[in-house]
Amino acid sequence: MKTELIKDILVSEADGRTIVVSGWVRTKRESKNLVFLQVNDGSCFASLQLTFDRENPNFTQGANSQDSLNQLEANLKSLTTGASLRATGKLVPSPASGQAVELQLEQLEVLGQAPVDSYPLQKKNHSMEFLRENAHLRARTNTFGAVARMRSQMAFAIHTFFQERGFQYVHTPIITASDAEGAGEMFQVTTLSPEKLAEKAVAAGAKGMAVEKAAALVDYSKDFFGKKASLTVSGQLEGEIYATALSRIYTFGPTFRAENSNTTRHLAEFWMIEPEMAFYDLADNMDLAEEFVKYLLNWALTKCRADMEFFDQRIQKGLIETLTHVVNSDFARVTYTEAVAELEKNADKFQFKPYWGCDLQSEHEKYLTEVVYKKPVIVTDYPKEIKAFYMKLNEDGKTVRAMDVLVPGLGEIIGGSQREADYDTLLGRINDLGLNPEDYWWYLDLRKFGTVPHSGFGLGFERLLLYVTGMGNIRDVIPFPRAPKLADF
């Protein structure tokens, strides 16, 4: 018989039919002639109760009853927390509170044991740090099973949102020769041999050699791509190519930052959602971003209720209330200048003193959403010096049509802008920042041929997951975290 998923079994009728279930043992307990197993297969938060009655007529009567009973007893004895099994039995009403059905065990096969003296995940609370050290097993815990299901649901919700609104899904390159952010913190991709480069440097008298001279020894014409290439930090620039042909597109893929940071908010490899829309101005962009955030949070609250209740009870108290408040709020819209003015009224409350021209810190963003406006806030029109080169310059020449969406309890969740559509202005911004226009020739071309107003934004997938789960460390919302000195799994 085919194994049924526990998420489907728990909503089935207790009609006495015979079913097969497979999973991993969470707990085992015995009472008189009864044995109770809690089994989970990861398909949902809840476990299914399996019961074995030693006085069941199926085992106390018949020629083979004693052999069957002995085999089943031996299998039950070998089961411990973490062991895997396949069980066959009848689906019957459950007298236990919390679930309507249970499996009345008739046959049991132990698929894989988990010895108590060596299996790390015993029935007790484990610290997050301990679970990170056992990352290959942590998905079997309640917390990380819930995080994995939430990650899957949020990815599905993202695709559903854009597909329902006429967006085309575009795959942008992972390997690129341009830096979308102009930050320079990129992982280089090369086939050049470090050993041969070192030999070349020694032959040229490496000791005391100037950095510029040493760099000149690298001949990128002999590299795989014939030029310096890196892992992408964003799919935005390439996304604009297709937005200016298909009108509305979105990307959803991995991005990389070689930032040597070991904080709870940084990853070297993470996933980004980046929609780009032709014929959208900044106001259109803000409308879409607000709708997007509300859609995702509502999806989590309505379609992932059991996991959300776990996060609310065990990870972050009041999480459901916070997310519900965001869904039901009209986002405030203020300029950067207005936001800074509010912050300066209470400058003594902050570690980083606010001033016009500063990059808003997390403490500033939380203060705006939780104290000043008491709801989500979209901040617009930032100083051009603290924003990327591709953002459209305002008429004042000092600010750009940027927007950051801030939410209570987190701070920034989305960053975006109206993109610069004028060729000369964009070229000037590239030159002003010391970037090489030759690296962006194709991006500039979009402004030469049929240029249009267009906008877009980026949402870090793991940052969204931190928000909807209440987890405290970004390394705990991605299956295989990549950070400085961390690339084991």
Short mmCIF file of C-alpha atoms in Angstrom, two decimals:
data_model
loop_
_atom_site.label_atom_id
_atom_site.label_comp_id
_atom_site.label_asym_id
_atom_site.label_seq_id
_atom_site.Cartn_x
_atom_site.Cartn_y
_atom_site.Cartn_z
CA MET A 1 0.00 0.00 0.00
CA LYS A 2 1.10 3.57 -0.64
CA THR A 3 2.25 5.61 2.35
CA GLU A 4 -0.08 8.51 3.21
CA LEU A 5 1.14 11.86 4.49
CA ILE A 6 0.26 12.68 8.08
CA LYS A 7 -1.11 16.10 7.09
CA ASP A 8 -3.74 14.28 5.00
CA ILE A 9 -4.39 11.55 7.56
CA LEU A 10 -5.17 14.05 10.34
CA VAL A 11 -8.05 15.56 8.35
CA SER A 12 -9.44 12.20 7.22
CA GLU A 13 -12.52 10.41 8.50
CA ALA A 14 -11.89 7.81 11.19
CA ASP A 15 -13.59 5.15 9.08
CA GLY A 16 -11.57 2.12 10.14
CA ARG A 17 -9.82 1.71 6.81
CA THR A 18 -6.32 0.25 6.68
CA ILE A 19 -3.56 2.74 5.88
CA VAL A 20 0.23 2.89 5.81
CA VAL A 21 2.18 5.70 7.46
CA SER A 22 5.92 6.32 7.56
CA GLY A 23 7.91 8.77 9.62
CA TRP A 24 10.23 9.37 12.56
CA VAL A 25 9.45 8.66 16.21
CA ARG A 26 9.10 11.73 18.40
CA THR A 27 8.09 9.96 21.62
CA LYS A 28 7.22 6.52 22.93
CA ARG A 29 5.37 5.75 26.15
CA GLU A 30 3.68 2.71 27.65
CA SER A 31 0.67 2.31 29.95
CA LYS A 32 -0.40 -1.18 31.12
CA ASN A 33 -1.11 -3.09 27.90
CA LEU A 34 -0.98 -0.02 25.68
CA VAL A 35 1.95 1.47 23.76
CA PHE A 36 1.72 5.01 22.34
CA LEU A 37 3.97 6.37 19.59
CA GLN A 38 4.04 9.93 18.35
CA VAL A 39 5.23 9.86 14.73
CA ASN A 40 5.98 12.83 12.48
CA ASP A 41 6.81 12.85 8.77
CA GLY A 42 7.47 16.58 8.37
CA SER A 43 4.39 17.20 6.21
CA CYS A 44 2.79 19.26 8.99
CA PHE A 45 3.50 20.45 12.50
CA ALA A 46 1.33 17.84 14.25
CA SER A 47 2.31 14.24 14.82
CA LEU A 48 0.09 11.19 14.43
CA GLN A 49 -0.50 8.94 17.41
CA LEU A 50 0.04 5.23 16.83
CA THR A 51 -1.40 2.89 19.46
CA PHE A 52 -0.73 -0.77 20.08
CA ASP A 53 -3.00 -2.81 22.31
CA ARG A 54 -1.42 -6.06 23.47
CA GLU A 55 -4.93 -7.43 24.06
CA ASN A 56 -6.01 -6.77 20.47
CA PRO A 57 -7.77 -9.92 19.15
CA ASN A 58 -5.68 -9.75 15.97
CA PHE A 59 -2.68 -10.76 18.06
CA THR A 60 -4.25 -12.89 20.77
CA GLN A 61 -6.08 -15.23 18.41
CA GLY A 62 -5.01 -17.29 15.40
CA ALA A 63 -2.21 -19.73 14.58
CA ASN A 64 0.40 -17.07 13.87
CA SER A 65 -0.71 -14.67 16.59
CA GLN A 66 2.21 -15.32 18.95
CA ASP A 67 4.85 -15.00 16.22
CA SER A 68 3.30 -11.73 15.04
CA LEU A 69 3.07 -10.41 18.55
CA ASN A 70 6.67 -11.32 19.34
CA GLN A 71 7.95 -9.63 16.18
CA LEU A 72 5.95 -6.49 16.80
CA GLU A 73 7.06 -6.35 20.45
CA ALA A 74 10.70 -6.67 19.36
CA ASN A 75 10.28 -3.84 16.86
CA LEU A 76 8.58 -1.65 19.44
CA LYS A 77 11.37 -2.27 21.93
CA SER A 78 14.00 -1.11 19.43
CA LEU A 79 12.19 2.16 18.70
CA THR A 80 13.66 5.30 20.25
CA THR A 81 13.36 9.03 19.52
CA GLY A 82 14.56 9.66 15.98
CA ALA A 83 14.09 6.13 14.66
CA SER A 84 12.25 5.73 11.35
CA LEU A 85 9.41 3.32 10.75
CA ARG A 86 6.70 2.15 8.43
CA ALA A 87 3.43 1.23 10.13
CA THR A 88 0.20 -0.37 8.94
CA GLY A 89 -3.05 -0.23 10.84
CA LYS A 90 -6.62 0.98 11.01
CA LEU A 91 -7.58 4.64 11.18
CA VAL A 92 -9.88 4.97 14.18
CA PRO A 93 -11.28 7.79 16.36
CA SER A 94 -8.81 9.04 18.94
CA PRO A 95 -9.85 9.55 22.56
CA ALA A 96 -6.79 11.76 23.04
CA SER A 97 -7.23 15.52 23.01
CA GLY A 98 -5.79 17.50 20.13
CA GLN A 99 -6.51 15.15 17.24
CA ALA A 100 -9.55 13.33 15.92
CA VAL A 101 -7.88 10.19 14.58
CA GLU A 102 -5.14 7.73 15.46
CA LEU A 103 -3.63 4.63 13.91
CA GLN A 104 -4.43 1.32 15.57
CA LEU A 105 -1.17 -0.50 14.93
CA GLU A 106 -1.21 -3.93 13.26
CA GLN A 107 2.18 -4.16 11.52
CA LEU A 108 5.42 -2.34 12.20
CA GLU A 109 8.71 -2.20 10.31
CA VAL A 110 11.73 -0.42 11.76
CA LEU A 111 13.53 1.26 8.85
CA GLY A 112 16.37 2.96 10.69
CA GLN A 113 17.37 3.09 14.32
CA ALA A 114 18.60 6.11 16.28
CA PRO A 115 20.55 4.84 19.29
CA VAL A 116 20.01 6.87 22.46
CA ASP A 117 23.73 7.00 23.23
CA SER A 118 24.65 8.60 19.89
CA TYR A 119 21.62 10.34 18.35
CA PRO A 120 22.06 14.08 19.14
CA LEU A 121 18.38 15.10 19.11
CA GLN A 122 16.89 13.52 22.17
CA LYS A 123 13.54 14.56 23.67
CA LYS A 124 14.66 17.79 25.33
CA ASN A 125 15.18 21.44 24.47
CA HIS A 126 18.28 22.14 22.42
CA SER A 127 19.91 25.53 22.01
CA MET A 128 19.96 27.14 18.58
CA GLU A 129 23.75 27.04 18.62
CA PHE A 130 23.70 23.28 19.29
CA LEU A 131 21.29 22.80 16.39
CA ARG A 132 23.51 24.88 14.08
CA GLU A 133 26.36 22.52 14.96
CA ASN A 134 24.09 19.64 13.93
CA ALA A 135 22.60 21.36 10.91
CA HIS A 136 22.27 18.08 9.01
CA LEU A 137 19.70 16.91 11.57
CA ARG A 138 18.03 20.11 12.74
CA ALA A 139 15.24 19.97 10.13
CA ARG A 140 13.78 17.08 12.15
CA THR A 141 12.99 19.34 15.11
CA ASN A 142 9.68 21.17 15.55
CA THR A 143 11.30 24.57 15.06
CA PHE A 144 13.22 23.87 11.89
CA GLY A 145 10.50 21.73 10.38
CA ALA A 146 8.16 24.70 10.81
CA VAL A 147 10.76 27.08 9.32
CA ALA A 148 11.23 24.80 6.29
CA ARG A 149 7.49 24.56 5.66
CA MET A 150 7.16 28.34 6.02
CA ARG A 151 10.00 28.87 3.56
CA SER A 152 8.25 26.61 1.05
CA GLN A 153 4.90 28.36 1.52
CA MET A 154 6.37 31.85 1.23
CA ALA A 155 8.14 30.90 -2.02
CA PHE A 156 4.85 29.60 -3.40
CA ALA A 157 3.05 32.76 -2.27
CA ILE A 158 5.64 34.96 -4.00
CA HIS A 159 5.21 33.20 -7.32
CA THR A 160 1.42 33.21 -6.94
CA PHE A 161 1.33 36.95 -6.22
CA PHE A 162 3.27 37.92 -9.32
CA GLN A 163 1.74 35.34 -11.64
CA GLU A 164 -1.76 36.52 -10.71
CA ARG A 165 -0.75 40.07 -11.69
CA GLY A 166 0.66 39.38 -15.13
CA PHE A 167 4.36 39.30 -14.25
CA GLN A 168 6.80 37.08 -16.14
CA TYR A 169 9.36 35.06 -14.15
CA VAL A 170 12.88 35.74 -15.47
CA HIS A 171 16.08 33.89 -14.55
CA THR A 172 18.95 36.34 -14.28
CA PRO A 173 22.62 35.25 -14.35
CA ILE A 174 24.50 34.09 -11.27
CA ILE A 175 27.85 34.95 -12.89
CA THR A 176 28.23 38.58 -13.93
CA ALA A 177 30.85 41.14 -14.92
CA SER A 178 29.01 44.11 -13.37
CA ASP A 179 28.36 45.14 -9.78
CA ALA A 180 24.75 46.23 -9.38
CA GLU A 181 25.37 47.92 -6.05
CA GLY A 182 28.76 49.47 -6.78
CA ALA A 183 29.96 48.10 -3.44
CA GLY A 184 32.76 45.86 -4.69
CA GLU A 185 32.11 43.14 -2.07
CA MET A 186 31.78 40.28 -4.56
CA PHE A 187 32.98 36.70 -4.83
CA GLN A 188 35.30 36.41 -7.81
CA VAL A 189 34.83 33.58 -10.32
CA THR A 190 38.05 32.56 -12.05
CA THR A 191 39.91 29.63 -13.57
CA LEU A 192 43.29 31.32 -13.16
CA SER A 193 45.65 29.34 -10.94
CA PRO A 194 46.63 31.15 -7.70
CA GLU A 195 49.82 29.08 -7.60
CA LYS A 196 50.90 30.19 -11.07
CA LEU A 197 50.07 33.81 -10.25
CA ALA A 198 52.22 33.53 -7.12
CA GLU A 199 55.10 32.10 -9.15
CA LYS A 200 54.73 34.95 -11.62
CA ALA A 201 54.77 37.50 -8.80
CA VAL A 202 57.90 35.96 -7.26
CA ALA A 203 59.64 35.99 -10.63
CA ALA A 204 58.77 39.68 -10.95
CA GLY A 205 60.21 40.41 -7.51
CA ALA A 206 57.09 40.33 -5.37
CA LYS A 207 58.70 41.55 -2.15
CA GLY A 208 57.92 45.24 -1.79
CA MET A 209 55.97 45.32 -5.04
CA ALA A 210 53.28 47.99 -5.30
CA VAL A 211 49.69 46.73 -5.29
CA GLU A 212 49.00 48.25 -8.72
CA LYS A 213 52.00 46.47 -10.21
CA ALA A 214 51.04 43.16 -8.63
CA ALA A 215 47.46 43.48 -9.92
CA ALA A 216 48.80 44.13 -13.42
CA LEU A 217 50.36 40.65 -13.40
CA VAL A 218 46.86 39.14 -13.63
CA ASP A 219 45.98 38.66 -17.30
CA TYR A 220 42.18 38.34 -17.38
CA SER A 221 42.25 37.77 -21.13
CA LYS A 222 43.40 34.25 -20.24
CA ASP A 223 40.62 33.73 -17.72
CA PHE A 224 37.54 31.66 -18.59
CA PHE A 225 35.34 34.66 -19.44
CA GLY A 226 38.15 36.83 -20.77
CA LYS A 227 37.48 39.46 -18.11
CA LYS A 228 37.00 39.75 -14.37
CA ALA A 229 33.76 38.01 -13.33
CA SER A 230 31.98 37.51 -10.02
CA LEU A 231 28.93 35.97 -8.40
CA THR A 232 25.98 38.33 -8.63
CA VAL A 233 24.88 40.62 -5.82
CA SER A 234 21.56 41.32 -7.54
CA GLY A 235 19.58 40.37 -10.63
CA GLN A 236 18.12 43.85 -10.92
CA LEU A 237 20.14 45.28 -13.80
CA GLU A 238 19.54 42.24 -15.99
CA GLY A 239 15.90 42.24 -14.86
CA GLU A 240 15.50 45.73 -16.31
CA ILE A 241 16.40 44.35 -19.74
CA TYR A 242 13.32 42.13 -19.70
CA ALA A 243 11.09 44.68 -17.97
CA THR A 244 11.72 47.04 -20.89
CA ALA A 245 10.52 44.31 -23.24
CA LEU A 246 7.83 42.40 -21.28
CA SER A 247 6.56 45.29 -19.08
CA ARG A 248 6.42 43.38 -15.78
CA ILE A 249 8.91 40.78 -14.63
CA TYR A 250 10.28 39.37 -11.40
CA THR A 251 13.39 37.46 -10.45
CA PHE A 252 13.72 35.06 -7.54
CA GLY A 253 17.13 33.50 -7.10
CA PRO A 254 20.37 33.30 -5.12
CA THR A 255 22.62 36.31 -4.64
CA PHE A 256 26.03 36.62 -2.99
CA ARG A 257 27.88 39.19 -0.86
CA ALA A 258 31.50 38.78 0.18
CA GLU A 259 30.95 40.88 3.27
CA ASN A 260 33.11 39.59 6.12
CA SER A 261 30.38 39.96 8.72
CA ASN A 262 29.44 37.45 11.39
CA THR A 263 26.24 39.05 12.65
CA THR A 264 22.77 37.56 13.06
CA ARG A 265 21.60 39.55 10.01
CA HIS A 266 24.21 38.68 7.38
CA LEU A 267 24.66 35.78 4.98
CA ALA A 268 27.16 35.31 2.16
CA GLU A 269 24.54 33.50 0.07
CA PHE A 270 20.87 34.40 0.20
CA TRP A 271 17.80 34.64 -2.02
CA MET A 272 16.30 37.81 -3.46
CA ILE A 273 12.94 38.67 -5.00
CA GLU A 274 13.26 41.58 -7.43
CA PRO A 275 10.31 42.75 -9.53
CA GLU A 276 10.89 45.34 -12.26
CA MET A 277 8.03 47.21 -13.90
CA ALA A 278 8.07 49.36 -17.04
CA PHE A 279 5.81 52.43 -16.99
CA TYR A 280 5.74 52.46 -13.14
CA ASP A 281 6.66 55.63 -11.27
CA LEU A 282 7.60 55.79 -7.58
CA ALA A 283 3.97 55.97 -6.42
CA ASP A 284 3.09 52.84 -8.44
CA ASN A 285 6.14 51.12 -6.97
CA MET A 286 5.06 51.94 -3.40
CA ASP A 287 1.53 50.68 -4.05
CA LEU A 288 2.83 47.34 -5.32
CA ALA A 289 5.30 46.95 -2.45
CA GLU A 290 2.60 47.56 0.15
CA GLU A 291 0.24 45.12 -1.54
CA PHE A 292 3.04 42.54 -1.76
CA VAL A 293 3.94 42.69 1.93
CA LYS A 294 0.31 42.42 3.01
CA TYR A 295 -0.30 39.52 0.64
CA LEU A 296 2.65 37.51 1.97
CA LEU A 297 1.86 38.11 5.64
CA ASN A 298 -1.80 37.27 5.13
CA TRP A 299 -0.77 34.05 3.36
CA ALA A 300 1.35 33.07 6.35
CA LEU A 301 -1.42 33.89 8.83
CA THR A 302 -4.17 32.04 6.98
CA LYS A 303 -2.49 29.13 5.19
CA CYS A 304 0.24 28.29 7.73
CA ARG A 305 -1.78 28.67 10.92
CA ALA A 306 -0.43 25.70 12.88
CA ASP A 307 3.18 26.67 12.27
CA MET A 308 2.41 30.34 12.99
CA GLU A 309 0.84 29.42 16.31
CA PHE A 310 4.00 27.50 17.20
CA PHE A 311 6.18 30.51 16.33
CA ASP A 312 3.88 32.77 18.35
CA GLN A 313 3.96 30.53 21.42
CA ARG A 314 7.54 29.29 21.40
CA ILE A 315 9.68 31.71 19.36
CA GLN A 316 8.25 35.24 19.63
CA LYS A 317 5.25 36.12 21.78
CA GLY A 318 2.82 38.44 20.03
CA LEU A 319 4.07 37.58 16.53
CA ILE A 320 0.61 36.90 15.11
CA GLU A 321 -0.69 40.18 16.55
CA THR A 322 2.22 42.11 15.01
CA LEU A 323 1.74 40.61 11.54
CA THR A 324 -2.03 41.05 11.70
CA HIS A 325 -1.53 44.74 12.55
CA VAL A 326 0.66 45.17 9.46
CA VAL A 327 -1.88 43.45 7.20
CA ASN A 328 -4.66 45.71 8.48
CA SER A 329 -2.69 48.99 8.32
CA ASP A 330 -2.43 51.66 5.66
CA PHE A 331 1.30 52.24 5.34
CA ALA A 332 2.41 55.77 6.22
CA ARG A 333 4.36 57.53 3.46
CA VAL A 334 6.94 60.13 4.47
CA THR A 335 10.01 61.63 2.88
CA TYR A 336 13.46 60.98 4.25
CA THR A 337 13.63 64.66 5.26
CA GLU A 338 10.40 64.34 7.27
CA ALA A 339 11.59 61.10 8.88
CA VAL A 340 14.91 62.60 9.96
CA ALA A 341 13.12 65.62 11.41
CA GLU A 342 11.05 63.27 13.60
CA LEU A 343 14.14 61.38 14.68
CA GLU A 344 16.07 64.55 15.51
CA LYS A 345 13.35 65.53 17.99
CA ASN A 346 14.49 62.59 20.13
CA ALA A 347 18.14 62.29 19.10
CA ASP A 348 19.21 61.44 22.66
CA LYS A 349 17.35 58.11 22.44
CA PHE A 350 19.66 56.67 19.78
CA GLN A 351 23.12 55.17 19.80
CA PHE A 352 23.65 56.58 16.29
CA LYS A 353 22.60 60.23 16.24
CA PRO A 354 20.32 61.02 13.27
CA TYR A 355 21.13 63.86 10.91
CA TRP A 356 20.19 64.75 7.34
CA GLY A 357 22.48 62.72 5.11
CA CYS A 358 22.91 59.74 7.45
CA ASP A 359 21.94 56.24 6.46
CA LEU A 360 19.01 55.24 8.67
CA GLN A 361 19.95 52.56 11.20
CA SER A 362 17.75 49.74 12.45
CA GLU A 363 17.06 51.62 15.68
CA HIS A 364 15.84 54.62 13.65
CA GLU A 365 13.59 52.46 11.48
CA LYS A 366 12.03 50.70 14.46
CA TYR A 367 11.44 54.02 16.23
CA LEU A 368 9.59 55.40 13.23
CA THR A 369 7.32 52.36 12.92
CA GLU A 370 6.80 51.54 16.59
CA VAL A 371 6.83 54.95 18.30
CA VAL A 372 6.21 57.78 15.82
CA TYR A 373 3.72 56.30 13.33
CA LYS A 374 2.85 53.03 15.12
CA LYS A 375 2.45 51.20 11.82
CA PRO A 376 4.45 50.37 8.67
CA VAL A 377 6.16 53.32 7.00
CA ILE A 378 7.47 53.89 3.47
CA VAL A 379 10.33 56.40 3.48
CA THR A 380 11.09 58.09 0.15
CA ASP A 381 13.48 60.56 -1.49
CA TYR A 382 16.80 59.73 0.14
CA PRO A 383 20.03 61.71 -0.36
CA LYS A 384 21.71 60.55 -3.55
CA GLU A 385 25.04 60.00 -1.76
CA ILE A 386 23.69 57.05 0.26
CA LYS A 387 21.83 55.33 -2.56
CA ALA A 388 22.81 53.39 -5.67
CA PHE A 389 23.75 54.99 -9.00
CA TYR A 390 20.70 53.67 -10.89
CA MET A 391 18.07 55.53 -8.83
CA LYS A 392 16.29 58.42 -10.57
CA LEU A 393 17.55 61.84 -9.57
CA ASN A 394 14.96 64.28 -8.26
CA GLU A 395 14.65 67.84 -9.55
CA ASP A 396 16.46 69.20 -6.48
CA GLY A 397 19.64 67.42 -7.60
CA LYS A 398 20.21 66.24 -4.01
CA THR A 399 17.80 63.36 -3.58
CA VAL A 400 16.71 60.30 -5.53
CA ARG A 401 13.34 58.62 -5.95
CA ALA A 402 14.18 55.80 -3.58
CA MET A 403 11.81 54.04 -1.20
CA ASP A 404 12.33 51.80 1.81
CA VAL A 405 9.43 49.88 3.35
CA LEU A 406 9.78 49.69 7.14
CA VAL A 407 7.70 47.39 9.33
CA PRO A 408 7.28 47.22 13.13
CA GLY A 409 9.55 44.71 14.84
CA LEU A 410 12.06 44.49 12.00
CA GLY A 411 12.78 47.78 10.26
CA GLU A 412 13.50 47.72 6.54
CA ILE A 413 11.94 44.80 4.69
CA ILE A 414 11.94 46.20 1.12
CA GLY A 415 14.21 48.63 -0.69
CA GLY A 416 13.54 50.02 -4.14
CA SER A 417 13.32 53.04 -6.39
CA GLN A 418 12.22 54.52 -9.64
CA ARG A 419 15.13 53.82 -11.99
CA GLU A 420 17.00 56.53 -13.87
CA ALA A 421 15.65 56.53 -17.43
CA ASP A 422 17.75 59.37 -18.86
CA TYR A 423 20.98 58.35 -20.59
CA ASP A 424 23.07 61.43 -19.82
CA THR A 425 22.00 61.58 -16.18
CA LEU A 426 22.76 57.89 -15.65
CA LEU A 427 26.15 58.17 -17.35
CA GLY A 428 26.98 61.11 -15.11
CA ARG A 429 26.06 59.14 -11.99
CA ILE A 430 28.24 56.22 -13.09
CA ASN A 431 31.20 58.53 -13.68
CA ASP A 432 30.66 60.44 -10.43
CA LEU A 433 30.91 57.20 -8.46
CA GLY A 434 34.09 56.10 -10.23
CA LEU A 435 32.47 53.15 -11.98
CA ASN A 436 33.61 52.07 -15.42
CA PRO A 437 30.95 52.95 -18.04
CA GLU A 438 32.25 50.14 -20.27
CA ASP A 439 31.00 47.63 -17.68
CA TYR A 440 27.50 49.06 -18.06
CA TRP A 441 27.35 49.71 -21.81
CA TRP A 442 24.34 47.46 -22.26
CA TYR A 443 22.56 49.02 -19.27
CA LEU A 444 23.12 52.47 -20.73
CA ASP A 445 21.82 51.25 -24.10
CA LEU A 446 18.41 50.65 -22.53
CA ARG A 447 18.23 54.45 -22.09
CA LYS A 448 19.18 55.10 -25.72
CA PHE A 449 16.57 52.92 -27.40
CA GLY A 450 12.94 53.26 -26.36
CA THR A 451 13.61 54.31 -22.79
CA VAL A 452 10.61 54.40 -20.44
CA PRO A 453 9.91 55.32 -16.83
CA HIS A 454 10.38 52.15 -14.79
CA SER A 455 10.67 51.08 -11.18
CA GLY A 456 11.43 48.09 -9.02
CA PHE A 457 12.33 46.85 -5.59
CA GLY A 458 14.12 44.06 -3.78
CA LEU A 459 12.98 41.84 -0.93
CA GLY A 460 15.50 39.61 0.82
CA PHE A 461 13.78 36.25 1.18
CA GLU A 462 15.54 35.35 4.40
CA ARG A 463 14.69 38.75 5.87
CA LEU A 464 11.03 38.07 5.13
CA LEU A 465 11.35 34.69 6.82
CA LEU A 466 12.91 36.24 9.91
CA TYR A 467 9.86 38.47 10.14
CA VAL A 468 7.14 35.86 9.66
CA THR A 469 8.77 33.26 11.94
CA GLY A 470 10.16 35.51 14.67
CA MET A 471 13.49 33.69 14.50
CA GLY A 472 16.43 35.71 15.82
CA ASN A 473 19.26 34.60 13.52
CA ILE A 474 19.18 34.67 9.73
CA ARG A 475 21.27 31.49 9.62
CA ASP A 476 18.25 29.66 11.03
CA VAL A 477 15.85 30.48 8.18
CA ILE A 478 17.95 29.10 5.31
CA PRO A 479 18.61 25.36 4.95
CA PHE A 480 22.38 25.62 4.43
CA PRO A 481 23.78 28.93 5.71
CA ARG A 482 26.89 30.40 4.12
CA ALA A 483 28.90 32.87 6.21
CA PRO A 484 32.57 33.55 6.99
CA LYS A 485 34.25 30.19 7.77
CA LEU A 486 30.93 28.40 7.29
CA ALA A 487 30.39 26.25 4.20
CA ASP A 488 30.30 22.73 5.63
CA PHE A 489 26.96 21.36 4.45
#
